[in-house]
Amino acid sequence: QVRLVESGGGLVLPGGSLRLSCAASGRTFDNYSMAWFRQTPGKERDFVAVHKWSTTSPGFVAYADSVRGRFTISRDNAKNTVYLQMNNLKPEDTAVYYCAARQWVASRQGHEYDYWGQGTQVTVSS
């Protein structure tokens, strides 16, 4: 039982910024990954970013090429919350954003994740 709840989505102008939050409750892991994916109607779910936390090794982050340099993923382990800071937003960033979690591996494949949030809408439009 792990529940993920996203928040922070909304409507922004091109070039604007948003910060998404994903709060986890229930079971937690000493070594696990939390990731962000996004999806538009009729299209496949796409990887955005992942953050792996471990008590025995340094943390790890990775980004999709389309967002690298604009988005930053971070984590507050004490709050069991992962964030996605999105800067210089573009219309093509418009999507429903989902957070996901799994133990250990920082995967880019959505089907490998065990827990998902309900999604939060991000719309970039003038």
mmCIF file of N, CA, C and O in Angstrom, residues 60-106:
data_model
loop_
_atom_site.group_PDB
_atom_site.id
_atom_site.type_symbol
_atom_site.label_atom_id
_atom_site.label_comp_id
_atom_site.label_asym_id
_atom_site.label_seq_id
_atom_site.Cartn_x
_atom_site.Cartn_y
_atom_site.Cartn_z
ATOM 1 N N PHE A 60 20.765 9.443 -7.554
ATOM 2 C CA PHE A 60 20.887 9.435 -9.008
ATOM 3 C C PHE A 60 19.673 10.110 -9.612
ATOM 4 O O PHE A 60 18.543 9.881 -9.164
ATOM 5 N N VAL A 61 19.895 10.929 -10.633
ATOM 6 C CA VAL A 61 18.805 11.554 -11.375
ATOM 7 C C VAL A 61 19.047 11.380 -12.862
ATOM 8 O O VAL A 61 20.185 11.269 -13.323
ATOM 9 N N ALA A 62 17.960 11.353 -13.624
ATOM 10 C CA ALA A 62 18.048 11.273 -15.071
ATOM 11 C C ALA A 62 16.859 12.003 -15.670
ATOM 12 O O ALA A 62 15.791 12.092 -15.049
ATOM 13 N N TYR A 63 17.039 12.520 -16.887
ATOM 14 C CA TYR A 63 16.015 13.302 -17.561
ATOM 15 C C TYR A 63 15.837 12.856 -19.002
ATOM 16 O O TYR A 63 16.776 12.383 -19.647
ATOM 17 N N ALA A 64 14.628 13.045 -19.504
ATOM 18 C CA ALA A 64 14.408 12.909 -20.927
ATOM 19 C C ALA A 64 15.108 14.047 -21.662
ATOM 20 O O ALA A 64 15.234 15.164 -21.138
ATOM 21 N N ASP A 65 15.555 13.784 -22.885
ATOM 22 C CA ASP A 65 16.252 14.807 -23.654
ATOM 23 C C ASP A 65 15.406 16.059 -23.855
ATOM 24 O O ASP A 65 15.928 17.177 -23.890
ATOM 25 N N SER A 66 14.108 15.886 -23.962
ATOM 26 C CA SER A 66 13.221 17.000 -24.255
ATOM 27 C C SER A 66 13.093 18.001 -23.108
ATOM 28 O O SER A 66 12.662 19.132 -23.328
ATOM 29 N N VAL A 67 13.461 17.594 -21.891
ATOM 30 C CA VAL A 67 13.312 18.484 -20.742
ATOM 31 C C VAL A 67 14.627 18.803 -20.051
ATOM 32 O O VAL A 67 14.655 19.671 -19.163
ATOM 33 N N ARG A 68 15.696 18.159 -20.438
ATOM 34 C CA ARG A 68 16.982 18.381 -19.797
ATOM 35 C C ARG A 68 17.403 19.840 -19.932
ATOM 36 O O ARG A 68 17.342 20.420 -21.005
ATOM 37 N N GLY A 69 17.823 20.426 -18.813
ATOM 38 C CA GLY A 69 18.202 21.820 -18.781
ATOM 39 C C GLY A 69 17.071 22.752 -18.425
ATOM 40 O O GLY A 69 17.319 23.918 -18.089
ATOM 41 N N ARG A 70 15.834 22.287 -18.493
ATOM 42 C CA ARG A 70 14.672 23.094 -18.150
ATOM 43 C C ARG A 70 13.964 22.594 -16.895
ATOM 44 O O ARG A 70 13.432 23.391 -16.122
ATOM 45 N N PHE A 71 13.935 21.288 -16.710
ATOM 46 C CA PHE A 71 13.257 20.677 -15.566
ATOM 47 C C PHE A 71 14.284 20.166 -14.567
ATOM 48 O O PHE A 71 15.369 19.712 -14.947
ATOM 49 N N THR A 72 13.924 20.210 -13.293
ATOM 50 C CA THR A 72 14.767 19.685 -12.235
ATOM 51 C C THR A 72 13.935 18.838 -11.292
ATOM 52 O O THR A 72 12.921 19.305 -10.763
ATOM 53 N N ILE A 73 14.357 17.601 -11.081
ATOM 54 C CA ILE A 73 13.694 16.733 -10.128
ATOM 55 C C ILE A 73 14.470 16.752 -8.817
ATOM 56 O O ILE A 73 15.701 16.748 -8.813
ATOM 57 N N SER A 74 13.757 16.798 -7.714
ATOM 58 C CA SER A 74 14.382 16.799 -6.402
ATOM 59 C C SER A 74 13.490 16.046 -5.427
ATOM 60 O O SER A 74 12.333 15.741 -5.730
ATOM 61 N N ARG A 75 14.036 15.776 -4.257
ATOM 62 C CA ARG A 75 13.310 14.957 -3.303
ATOM 63 C C ARG A 75 13.574 15.428 -1.885
ATOM 64 O O ARG A 75 14.700 15.787 -1.537
ATOM 65 N N ASP A 76 12.529 15.410 -1.077
ATOM 66 C CA ASP A 76 12.631 15.648 0.350
ATOM 67 C C ASP A 76 12.271 14.337 1.029
ATOM 68 O O ASP A 76 11.091 14.002 1.164
ATOM 69 N N ASN A 77 13.289 13.588 1.433
ATOM 70 C CA ASN A 77 13.049 12.267 1.989
ATOM 71 C C ASN A 77 12.276 12.316 3.301
ATOM 72 O O ASN A 77 11.474 11.422 3.582
ATOM 73 N N ALA A 78 12.514 13.346 4.098
ATOM 74 C CA ALA A 78 11.806 13.473 5.364
ATOM 75 C C ALA A 78 10.312 13.629 5.155
ATOM 76 O O ALA A 78 9.509 13.205 5.993
ATOM 77 N N LYS A 79 9.920 14.238 4.053
ATOM 78 C CA LYS A 79 8.510 14.452 3.749
ATOM 79 C C LYS A 79 7.945 13.427 2.780
ATOM 80 O O LYS A 79 6.761 13.501 2.436
ATOM 81 N N ASN A 80 8.781 12.492 2.333
ATOM 82 C CA ASN A 80 8.363 11.504 1.337
ATOM 83 C C ASN A 80 7.727 12.175 0.123
ATOM 84 O O ASN A 80 6.679 11.745 -0.375
ATOM 85 N N THR A 81 8.376 13.206 -0.349
ATOM 86 C CA THR A 81 7.842 14.006 -1.441
ATOM 87 C C THR A 81 8.907 14.223 -2.509
ATOM 88 O O THR A 81 10.059 14.526 -2.188
ATOM 89 N N VAL A 82 8.509 14.085 -3.760
ATOM 90 C CA VAL A 82 9.375 14.389 -4.880
ATOM 91 C C VAL A 82 8.788 15.582 -5.621
ATOM 92 O O VAL A 82 7.563 15.738 -5.709
ATOM 93 N N TYR A 83 9.664 16.431 -6.149
ATOM 94 C CA TYR A 83 9.251 17.649 -6.830
ATOM 95 C C TYR A 83 9.757 17.650 -8.261
ATOM 96 O O TYR A 83 10.784 17.042 -8.583
ATOM 97 N N LEU A 84 9.042 18.342 -9.104
ATOM 98 C CA LEU A 84 9.495 18.597 -10.461
ATOM 99 C C LEU A 84 9.371 20.085 -10.722
ATOM 100 O O LEU A 84 8.262 20.607 -10.892
ATOM 101 N N GLN A 85 10.509 20.771 -10.713
ATOM 102 C CA GLN A 85 10.546 22.188 -11.033
ATOM 103 C C GLN A 85 10.649 22.337 -12.541
ATOM 104 O O GLN A 85 11.605 21.848 -13.153
ATOM 105 N N MET A 86 9.675 22.983 -13.148
ATOM 106 C CA MET A 86 9.605 23.123 -14.591
ATOM 107 C C MET A 86 9.763 24.594 -14.950
ATOM 108 O O MET A 86 8.921 25.423 -14.587
ATOM 109 N N ASN A 87 10.835 24.909 -15.662
ATOM 110 C CA ASN A 87 11.115 26.270 -16.091
ATOM 111 C C ASN A 87 11.085 26.366 -17.608
ATOM 112 O O ASN A 87 11.238 25.363 -18.311
ATOM 113 N N ASN A 88 10.917 27.585 -18.098
ATOM 114 C CA ASN A 88 10.881 27.825 -19.537
ATOM 115 C C ASN A 88 9.924 26.865 -20.236
ATOM 116 O O ASN A 88 10.270 26.212 -21.226
ATOM 117 N N LEU A 89 8.721 26.807 -19.736
ATOM 118 C CA LEU A 89 7.741 25.863 -20.271
ATOM 119 C C LEU A 89 7.343 26.209 -21.696
ATOM 120 O O LEU A 89 7.247 27.379 -22.070
ATOM 121 N N LYS A 90 7.096 25.165 -22.473
ATOM 122 C CA LYS A 90 6.719 25.286 -23.869
ATOM 123 C C LYS A 90 5.358 24.643 -24.087
ATOM 124 O O LYS A 90 4.956 23.757 -23.335
ATOM 125 N N PRO A 91 4.626 25.050 -25.127
ATOM 126 C CA PRO A 91 3.326 24.422 -25.400
ATOM 127 C C PRO A 91 3.406 22.904 -25.523
ATOM 128 O O PRO A 91 2.460 22.213 -25.119
ATOM 129 N N GLU A 92 4.495 22.381 -26.043
ATOM 130 C CA GLU A 92 4.637 20.944 -26.177
ATOM 131 C C GLU A 92 4.811 20.222 -24.850
ATOM 132 O O GLU A 92 4.795 18.987 -24.805
ATOM 133 N N ASP A 93 4.981 20.967 -23.755
ATOM 134 C CA ASP A 93 5.008 20.371 -22.430
ATOM 135 C C ASP A 93 3.612 20.097 -21.889
ATOM 136 O O ASP A 93 3.473 19.472 -20.832
ATOM 137 N N THR A 94 2.586 20.573 -22.569
ATOM 138 C CA THR A 94 1.216 20.360 -22.126
ATOM 139 C C THR A 94 0.904 18.872 -22.073
ATOM 140 O O THR A 94 1.077 18.152 -23.056
ATOM 141 N N ALA A 95 0.444 18.413 -20.919
ATOM 142 C CA ALA A 95 0.158 16.996 -20.723
ATOM 143 C C ALA A 95 -0.393 16.791 -19.322
ATOM 144 O O ALA A 95 -0.366 17.696 -18.485
ATOM 145 N N VAL A 96 -0.887 15.590 -19.072
ATOM 146 C CA VAL A 96 -1.149 15.161 -17.713
ATOM 147 C C VAL A 96 0.136 14.553 -17.171
ATOM 148 O O VAL A 96 0.707 13.648 -17.784
ATOM 149 N N TYR A 97 0.583 15.049 -16.044
ATOM 150 C CA TYR A 97 1.817 14.583 -15.440
ATOM 151 C C TYR A 97 1.504 13.628 -14.294
ATOM 152 O O TYR A 97 0.675 13.927 -13.430
ATOM 153 N N TYR A 98 2.170 12.486 -14.304
ATOM 154 C CA TYR A 98 1.983 11.455 -13.298
ATOM 155 C C TYR A 98 3.287 11.191 -12.569
ATOM 156 O O TYR A 98 4.355 11.183 -13.178
ATOM 157 N N CYS A 99 3.201 10.952 -11.282
ATOM 158 C CA CYS A 99 4.371 10.447 -10.576
ATOM 159 C C CYS A 99 4.211 8.953 -10.343
ATOM 160 O O CYS A 99 3.098 8.419 -10.306
ATOM 161 N N ALA A 100 5.331 8.279 -10.224
ATOM 162 C CA ALA A 100 5.356 6.837 -10.081
ATOM 163 C C ALA A 100 6.490 6.444 -9.154
ATOM 164 O O ALA A 100 7.464 7.184 -8.988
ATOM 165 N N ALA A 101 6.372 5.267 -8.552
ATOM 166 C CA ALA A 101 7.393 4.799 -7.626
ATOM 167 C C ALA A 101 7.617 3.303 -7.777
ATOM 168 O O ALA A 101 6.697 2.555 -8.128
ATOM 169 N N ARG A 102 8.828 2.896 -7.513
ATOM 170 C CA ARG A 102 9.184 1.492 -7.469
ATOM 171 C C ARG A 102 10.427 1.334 -6.623
ATOM 172 O O ARG A 102 11.169 2.301 -6.401
ATOM 173 N N GLN A 103 10.677 0.139 -6.176
ATOM 174 C CA GLN A 103 11.868 -0.124 -5.389
ATOM 175 C C GLN A 103 13.085 -0.250 -6.303
ATOM 176 O O GLN A 103 12.996 -0.789 -7.411
ATOM 177 N N TRP A 104 14.194 0.274 -5.865
ATOM 178 C CA TRP A 104 15.513 0.098 -6.455
ATOM 179 C C TRP A 104 15.702 0.829 -7.783
ATOM 180 O O TRP A 104 16.197 1.932 -7.808
ATOM 181 N N VAL A 105 15.323 0.226 -8.891
ATOM 182 C CA VAL A 105 15.820 0.628 -10.204
ATOM 183 C C VAL A 105 15.207 1.939 -10.673
ATOM 184 O O VAL A 105 13.990 2.139 -10.612
ATOM 185 N N ALA A 106 16.064 2.822 -11.177
ATOM 186 C CA ALA A 106 15.631 4.090 -11.759
ATOM 187 C C ALA A 106 15.308 3.874 -13.230
ATOM 188 O O ALA A 106 16.087 4.213 -14.122
#
